[in-house]
Amino acid sequence: MPITLRNTTNYIAQFVIRKGGQIIARLPGIAPEAQMVVPTEGTYQVTAMTIIDGNTYTSAPMDVTGACSFLAQVLQVPQQGAYEFDVVQGHSTRPDQMQFQKTTLSPVTFTIDKDGVPMQAVVVADSFSMETLDISDTFHIYAVVNGVTTDTVSTANPNAEVTATSDTSTLEQGYFTLDVG
């Protein structure tokens, strides 16, 4: 299911799409009178990073396709005289959330990537506290056109067509809007 983005302005339009709170697309720019089709579903990669005693620990990337949970923990490895940073992926307690927790003393940053491009980060500062990321089926879209950020539009339609237009009304001349169809 793709969202179609169109640009009918005279400037490049840079679109950002969130599904719930999760950024699913951050596009470099669509040329004037051009369009792009963006899938609304896909696989993301999550990695976790923390710093312990001045050393940076990073987990292996984990593939994610929907609601899930992550628990970051530091395990002792007495045979090696070292620590092992481990992230356990599990099931979310809510079907519309990604959930992040940690047991470490240091903050943990969970980074969500799409095709190797970092999309956003979730920081868990307190042990045994859960940070959540809404992944519900409402899409929130805005664009930056000629340095101006449009209002955010929302739709529950995963096949929506969103068009960046120049607002030519008398009161709003020089502004840009997004139309959802």
XYZ file of N, CA and C in Angstrom:
543
model
N 0.842 -1.179 0.000
C 0.000 0.000 0.000
C 0.887 1.242 0.000
N 0.853 2.023 -1.044
C 1.705 3.211 -1.110
C 0.926 4.524 -0.976
N 1.602 5.508 -0.447
C 1.095 6.884 -0.464
C 1.782 7.574 -1.633
N 1.001 8.294 -2.428
C 1.555 9.026 -3.564
C 1.738 10.482 -3.150
N 2.940 10.996 -3.340
C 3.252 12.390 -3.028
C 3.458 13.142 -4.330
N 2.804 14.292 -4.446
C 2.920 15.124 -5.644
C 3.373 16.518 -5.237
N 4.090 17.150 -6.137
C 4.537 18.524 -5.916
C 4.105 19.372 -7.100
N 3.144 20.285 -6.876
C 2.700 21.183 -7.950
C 3.206 22.608 -7.735
N 4.119 22.796 -6.780
C 4.689 24.130 -6.547
C 5.835 24.373 -7.526
N 6.407 25.556 -7.455
C 7.559 25.889 -8.302
C 8.887 25.582 -7.619
N 8.838 24.926 -6.463
C 10.037 24.663 -5.669
C 10.125 23.177 -5.334
N 11.285 22.722 -4.938
C 11.445 21.349 -4.451
C 10.682 21.213 -3.141
N 9.978 20.095 -2.971
C 9.216 19.818 -1.751
C 9.830 18.603 -1.054
N 10.201 18.784 0.193
C 10.762 17.694 0.995
C 9.669 17.191 1.939
N 9.233 15.961 1.755
C 8.139 15.395 2.540
C 8.657 14.542 3.689
N 7.907 14.544 4.794
C 8.143 13.640 5.916
C 6.809 12.957 6.212
N 6.851 11.622 6.338
C 5.645 10.844 6.633
C 5.871 10.074 7.933
N 4.912 10.194 8.841
C 4.909 9.398 10.072
C 3.699 8.475 10.049
N 3.907 7.267 10.509
C 2.802 6.325 10.728
C 2.642 6.262 12.237
N 1.610 6.915 12.747
C 1.539 7.126 14.188
C 2.676 8.072 14.547
N 3.575 7.634 15.394
C 4.741 8.443 15.761
C 6.010 8.026 15.059
N 5.962 6.915 14.303
C 7.159 6.397 13.646
C 7.375 7.071 12.299
N 8.543 7.631 12.101
C 8.885 8.216 10.802
C 9.138 7.071 9.834
N 8.344 7.026 8.753
C 8.522 5.962 7.762
C 9.153 6.483 6.474
N 9.190 7.802 6.296
C 9.845 8.381 5.116
C 10.280 9.801 5.424
N 11.492 10.110 5.028
C 12.036 11.461 5.092
C 12.750 11.651 3.759
N 12.034 12.278 2.815
C 12.501 12.331 1.437
C 13.369 13.553 1.179
N 14.416 13.393 0.376
C 15.319 14.510 0.104
C 14.688 15.621 -0.709
N 13.670 15.335 -1.485
C 12.996 16.386 -2.248
C 12.389 15.863 -3.522
N 11.210 16.376 -3.817
C 10.520 16.039 -5.054
C 10.496 17.307 -5.897
N 10.949 17.191 -7.114
C 11.036 18.340 -8.012
C 9.646 18.887 -8.337
N 9.579 20.151 -8.767
C 8.301 20.707 -9.201
C 7.669 19.849 -10.298
N 6.359 19.682 -10.211
C 5.564 18.919 -11.169
C 5.980 17.444 -11.237
N 6.532 16.918 -10.155
C 6.915 15.504 -10.097
C 6.131 14.815 -8.984
N 6.228 13.498 -8.954
C 5.560 12.739 -7.906
C 6.426 11.556 -7.513
N 6.118 10.972 -6.345
C 6.835 9.810 -5.842
C 5.848 8.925 -5.096
N 6.021 7.628 -5.227
C 5.185 6.662 -4.523
C 6.010 6.085 -3.381
N 5.438 6.130 -2.157
C 6.156 5.694 -0.961
C 5.385 4.552 -0.307
N 6.015 3.368 -0.145
C 5.319 2.269 0.533
C 5.059 2.617 2.001
N 3.901 2.191 2.512
C 3.562 2.499 3.908
C 3.888 1.336 4.839
N 4.264 0.211 4.297
C 4.669 -0.949 5.097
C 6.086 -1.313 4.697
N 6.785 -1.979 5.596
C 8.132 -2.410 5.262
C 8.866 -2.908 6.482
N 10.099 -3.312 6.255
C 10.948 -3.802 7.327
C 11.915 -2.700 7.736
N 12.054 -2.527 9.041
C 12.975 -1.554 9.601
C 14.025 -2.312 10.404
N 15.136 -1.671 10.665
C 16.175 -2.260 11.493
C 16.322 -1.413 12.750
N 16.421 -2.085 13.887
C 16.615 -1.397 15.159
C 17.950 -1.837 15.732
N 18.768 -0.856 16.133
C 20.001 -1.132 16.858
C 19.961 -0.333 18.153
N 20.676 -0.828 19.148
C 20.749 -0.148 20.435
C 22.200 0.175 20.735
N 22.421 1.293 21.432
C 23.765 1.724 21.767
C 23.767 2.289 23.176
N 24.836 1.955 23.928
C 25.030 2.528 25.257
C 26.526 2.688 25.514
N 26.864 3.457 26.523
C 28.264 3.651 26.914
C 28.421 3.163 28.346
N 29.390 2.255 28.548
C 29.671 1.701 29.869
C 31.159 1.846 30.130
N 31.501 2.505 31.222
C 32.903 2.721 31.593
C 33.719 3.296 30.438
N 33.136 4.217 29.690
C 33.836 4.873 28.590
C 33.877 4.079 27.304
N 33.331 2.871 27.299
C 33.309 2.040 26.099
C 31.913 2.064 25.484
N 31.858 2.144 24.164
C 30.583 2.159 23.458
C 30.213 0.738 23.052
N 28.991 0.346 23.386
C 28.469 -0.971 23.037
C 27.289 -0.782 22.090
N 27.295 -1.534 20.995
C 26.227 -1.451 20.005
C 25.729 -2.852 19.689
N 24.419 -2.993 19.637
C 23.827 -4.299 19.318
C 23.860 -4.543 17.816
N 23.650 -5.788 17.449
C 23.469 -6.126 16.039
C 22.092 -5.618 15.611
N 21.921 -5.243 14.343
C 20.605 -4.786 13.897
C 19.584 -5.924 13.935
N 18.362 -5.563 14.320
C 17.255 -6.517 14.372
C 16.174 -6.041 13.416
N 15.656 -6.941 12.594
C 14.594 -6.584 11.660
C 13.263 -6.484 12.385
N 12.477 -5.459 12.015
C 11.190 -5.188 12.647
C 10.169 -4.919 11.549
N 8.978 -5.508 11.689
C 7.921 -5.243 10.714
C 6.643 -4.740 11.360
N 6.603 -4.570 12.643
C 5.386 -4.085 13.299
C 5.598 -3.931 14.781
N 4.544 -4.192 15.543
C 4.595 -4.038 16.993
C 5.555 -5.060 17.597
N 6.468 -4.590 18.430
C 7.412 -5.472 19.111
C 7.995 -4.717 20.302
N 8.751 -5.444 21.108
C 9.405 -4.810 22.255
C 10.895 -5.128 22.215
N 11.659 -4.266 22.881
C 13.106 -4.450 22.960
C 13.545 -4.222 24.400
N 14.376 -5.116 24.919
C 14.946 -4.978 26.253
C 16.458 -5.003 26.120
N 17.099 -3.878 26.441
C 18.561 -3.783 26.406
C 19.096 -4.118 27.796
N 20.123 -4.970 27.826
C 20.695 -5.373 29.102
C 22.181 -5.630 28.952
N 22.887 -5.502 30.082
C 24.310 -5.797 30.122
C 24.467 -7.109 30.890
N 25.141 -8.054 30.262
C 25.378 -9.350 30.884
C 26.855 -9.485 31.227
N 27.143 -10.124 32.353
C 28.532 -10.393 32.715
C 29.000 -11.642 31.976
N 30.234 -11.597 31.502
C 30.867 -12.760 30.890
C 32.143 -13.014 31.688
N 32.024 -13.719 32.828
C 33.179 -13.890 33.728
C 34.371 -14.580 33.066
N 34.112 -15.517 32.121
C 35.207 -16.224 31.464
C 36.108 -15.277 30.684
N 35.537 -14.195 30.174
C 36.303 -13.234 29.388
C 36.652 -11.987 30.190
N 36.099 -11.877 31.402
C 36.345 -10.684 32.213
C 35.776 -9.437 31.559
N 34.603 -9.581 30.942
C 34.039 -8.458 30.194
C 32.524 -8.439 30.344
N 31.938 -7.410 29.746
C 30.493 -7.284 29.671
C 30.038 -7.607 28.255
N 28.809 -8.043 28.155
C 28.199 -8.240 26.854
C 26.908 -7.430 26.834
N 26.770 -6.609 25.820
C 25.557 -5.811 25.654
C 24.612 -6.629 24.802
N 23.425 -6.891 25.322
C 22.483 -7.766 24.654
C 21.136 -7.072 24.554
N 20.464 -7.249 23.432
C 19.115 -6.730 23.262
C 18.215 -7.903 22.895
N 17.155 -8.046 23.661
C 16.190 -9.119 23.429
C 14.954 -8.510 22.783
N 14.572 -9.087 21.653
C 13.373 -8.631 20.952
C 12.220 -9.538 21.349
N 11.077 -8.928 21.658
C 9.915 -9.707 22.069
C 8.638 -9.143 21.478
N 7.520 -9.548 22.069
C 6.207 -9.100 21.604
C 5.776 -7.871 22.397
N 5.206 -6.909 21.706
C 4.670 -5.721 22.343
C 3.397 -6.092 23.099
N 3.138 -5.394 24.190
C 1.896 -5.614 24.921
C 0.731 -4.887 24.270
N 1.032 -4.050 23.267
C -0.013 -3.321 22.527
C 0.244 -3.472 21.027
N -0.795 -3.735 20.248
C -0.598 -3.962 18.812
C -0.259 -2.700 18.024
N -0.348 -1.534 18.655
C -0.069 -0.280 17.961
C 1.176 0.422 18.511
N 2.095 -0.351 19.139
C 3.285 0.269 19.733
C 4.541 -0.568 19.523
N 5.657 0.151 19.387
C 6.973 -0.432 19.594
C 7.349 -0.004 21.007
N 7.915 -0.920 21.798
C 8.225 -0.636 23.202
C 9.714 -0.856 23.454
N 10.306 0.046 24.234
C 11.744 0.028 24.487
C 11.999 0.114 25.986
N 12.859 -0.797 26.492
C 13.228 -0.798 27.909
C 14.708 -1.116 28.044
N 15.229 -0.862 29.247
C 16.622 -1.199 29.528
C 16.776 -1.537 30.999
N 17.819 -2.300 31.303
C 18.174 -2.572 32.695
C 19.534 -1.983 33.035
N 20.214 -1.398 32.062
C 21.552 -0.844 32.270
C 21.486 0.449 33.073
N 22.619 0.854 33.641
C 22.667 2.123 34.362
C 22.722 3.303 33.396
N 23.439 3.133 32.306
C 23.591 4.210 31.324
C 22.368 4.283 30.411
N 22.068 5.469 29.889
C 20.981 5.576 28.902
C 21.278 4.705 27.679
N 20.217 4.244 27.047
C 20.331 3.446 25.826
C 19.581 4.179 24.719
N 20.239 4.316 23.562
C 19.624 4.920 22.389
C 19.304 3.820 21.389
N 18.018 3.685 21.073
C 17.561 2.746 20.056
C 17.383 3.540 18.771
N 18.060 3.129 17.707
C 17.973 3.825 16.423
C 17.184 2.957 15.448
N 16.216 3.585 14.778
C 15.390 2.888 13.790
C 15.843 3.335 12.405
N 16.264 2.370 11.589
C 16.752 2.630 10.234
C 15.808 2.017 9.216
N 15.798 2.599 8.032
C 15.092 2.032 6.881
C 16.084 1.999 5.734
N 16.393 0.810 5.238
C 17.351 0.642 4.138
C 18.686 1.328 4.438
N 19.154 1.217 5.686
C 20.440 1.769 6.073
C 20.442 3.258 6.389
N 19.287 3.907 6.294
C 19.193 5.340 6.580
C 18.522 5.531 7.940
N 19.202 6.192 8.892
C 18.573 6.429 10.198
C 17.331 7.310 10.049
N 16.214 6.833 10.603
C 14.957 7.564 10.514
C 14.658 8.322 11.809
N 14.918 7.690 12.965
C 14.675 8.344 14.239
C 15.304 7.526 15.350
N 15.374 8.138 16.531
C 15.962 7.476 17.692
C 15.020 7.608 18.879
N 15.037 6.584 19.727
C 14.285 6.585 20.973
C 15.302 6.376 22.083
N 15.331 7.290 23.049
C 16.278 7.196 24.156
C 15.542 6.744 25.407
N 16.076 5.709 26.040
C 15.544 5.235 27.316
C 16.559 5.634 28.378
N 16.163 6.560 29.243
C 17.081 7.089 30.251
C 16.993 6.350 31.582
N 15.809 5.891 31.941
C 15.603 5.278 33.253
C 15.413 3.775 33.136
N 16.128 3.041 34.003
C 15.988 1.588 34.023
C 14.570 1.190 34.387
N 14.112 0.154 33.757
C 12.790 -0.435 33.970
C 11.641 0.506 33.607
N 11.935 1.621 32.954
C 10.887 2.480 32.401
C 10.713 2.098 30.941
N 9.501 2.192 30.472
C 9.232 1.846 29.084
C 8.982 3.122 28.282
N 9.715 3.248 27.187
C 9.445 4.294 26.212
C 8.694 3.624 25.074
N 7.695 4.304 24.538
C 6.892 3.707 23.479
C 6.916 4.585 22.233
N 6.672 3.945 21.123
C 6.555 4.641 19.839
C 5.264 4.158 19.192
N 4.340 5.084 18.989
C 3.048 4.784 18.392
C 3.248 4.414 16.929
N 2.717 3.268 16.523
C 2.792 2.842 15.119
C 1.387 2.571 14.578
N 0.414 3.342 15.069
C -0.974 3.162 14.635
C -1.124 3.511 13.155
N -2.289 3.223 12.605
C -2.514 3.346 11.163
C -2.972 4.731 10.710
N -2.610 5.768 11.433
C -2.888 7.127 10.977
C -1.571 7.718 10.474
N -1.609 8.248 9.269
C -0.417 8.817 8.647
C -0.451 10.334 8.814
N 0.683 10.900 9.227
C 0.825 12.345 9.414
C 1.923 12.799 8.456
N 1.604 13.791 7.631
C 2.503 14.190 6.551
C 2.665 15.702 6.560
N 3.911 16.145 6.409
C 4.164 17.568 6.176
C 5.269 17.685 5.136
N 5.420 18.879 4.605
C 6.457 19.120 3.609
C 7.147 20.444 3.918
N 8.384 20.541 3.471
C 9.123 21.799 3.523
C 9.303 22.247 2.079
N 8.719 23.415 1.771
C 8.740 23.948 0.409
C 9.326 25.357 0.473
N 10.426 25.565 -0.234
C 11.074 26.875 -0.269
C 11.358 27.384 1.151
N 11.769 26.472 2.034
C 12.122 26.851 3.403
C 10.945 27.018 4.339
N 9.730 26.785 3.865
C 8.523 26.946 4.675
C 7.931 25.564 4.950
N 7.660 25.275 6.222
C 7.055 24.002 6.599
C 5.539 24.132 6.573
N 4.898 23.227 5.855
C 3.436 23.245 5.763
C 2.824 22.753 7.068
N 1.541 22.986 7.216
C 0.801 22.338 8.295
C 0.834 20.834 8.052
N 0.734 20.058 9.110
C 0.688 18.607 9.004
C -0.736 18.178 8.672
N -0.858 17.284 7.696
C -2.158 16.697 7.372
C -2.143 15.253 7.846
N -3.331 14.739 8.164
C -3.441 13.362 8.648
C -4.470 12.613 7.823
N -4.203 11.317 7.647
C -5.129 10.450 6.929
C -4.967 9.022 7.431
N -6.043 8.277 7.414
C -5.991 6.852 7.747
C -5.909 6.004 6.480
N -5.894 6.646 5.315
C -5.859 5.949 4.039
C -4.412 5.633 3.644
N -4.024 4.341 3.639
C -2.650 3.994 3.264
C -2.374 4.147 1.769
N -3.411 4.481 0.998
C -3.262 4.717 -0.444
C -3.535 6.183 -0.796
N -3.385 7.058 0.154
C -3.708 8.477 -0.051
C -2.796 9.107 -1.098
N -3.314 10.164 -1.700
C -2.526 11.013 -2.588
C -2.414 12.373 -1.911
N -1.183 12.814 -1.691
C -0.935 14.076 -0.994
C -0.195 14.997 -1.954
N -0.757 16.185 -2.157
C -0.200 17.124 -3.132
C 0.207 18.421 -2.457
N 1.455 18.824 -2.662
C 1.929 20.130 -2.196
C 1.517 21.157 -3.249
N 0.813 22.204 -2.803
C 0.339 23.242 -3.726
C 0.709 24.620 -3.196
N 0.773 25.565 -4.089
C 0.955 26.962 -3.700
C -0.405 27.531 -3.360
N -0.506 28.187 -2.212
C -1.771 28.796 -1.798
C -1.864 30.155 -2.476
N -2.804 30.290 -3.393
C -2.917 31.524 -4.175
C -4.076 32.403 -3.729
N -4.669 32.079 -2.582
C -5.767 32.920 -2.096
C -5.216 34.292 -1.703
N -6.063 35.298 -1.665
C -5.644 36.662 -1.378
C -4.998 36.785 -0.008
N -5.538 36.095 0.976
C -5.027 36.228 2.343
C -3.767 35.424 2.595
N -3.518 34.412 1.794
C -2.427 33.485 2.082
C -1.368 33.442 0.983
N -1.250 34.445 0.174
C -0.326 34.398 -0.955
C 1.098 34.143 -0.478
N 1.799 33.243 -1.169
C 3.175 32.918 -0.819
C 3.303 31.762 0.146
N 2.183 31.168 0.546
C 2.213 30.024 1.450
C 1.979 28.744 0.655
N 2.224 27.604 1.320
C 2.052 26.323 0.685
C 1.138 25.458 1.552
N 0.392 24.595 0.914
C -0.514 23.703 1.639
C -0.362 22.283 1.090
N -0.878 21.342 1.848
C -0.949 19.959 1.399
C -2.409 19.595 1.253
N -2.754 19.018 0.121
C -4.115 18.545 -0.136
C -4.093 17.025 -0.124
N -5.025 16.419 0.592
C -5.118 14.962 0.675
C -6.294 14.494 -0.160
N -6.013 13.549 -1.054
C -7.061 13.000 -1.909
C -7.121 11.500 -1.833
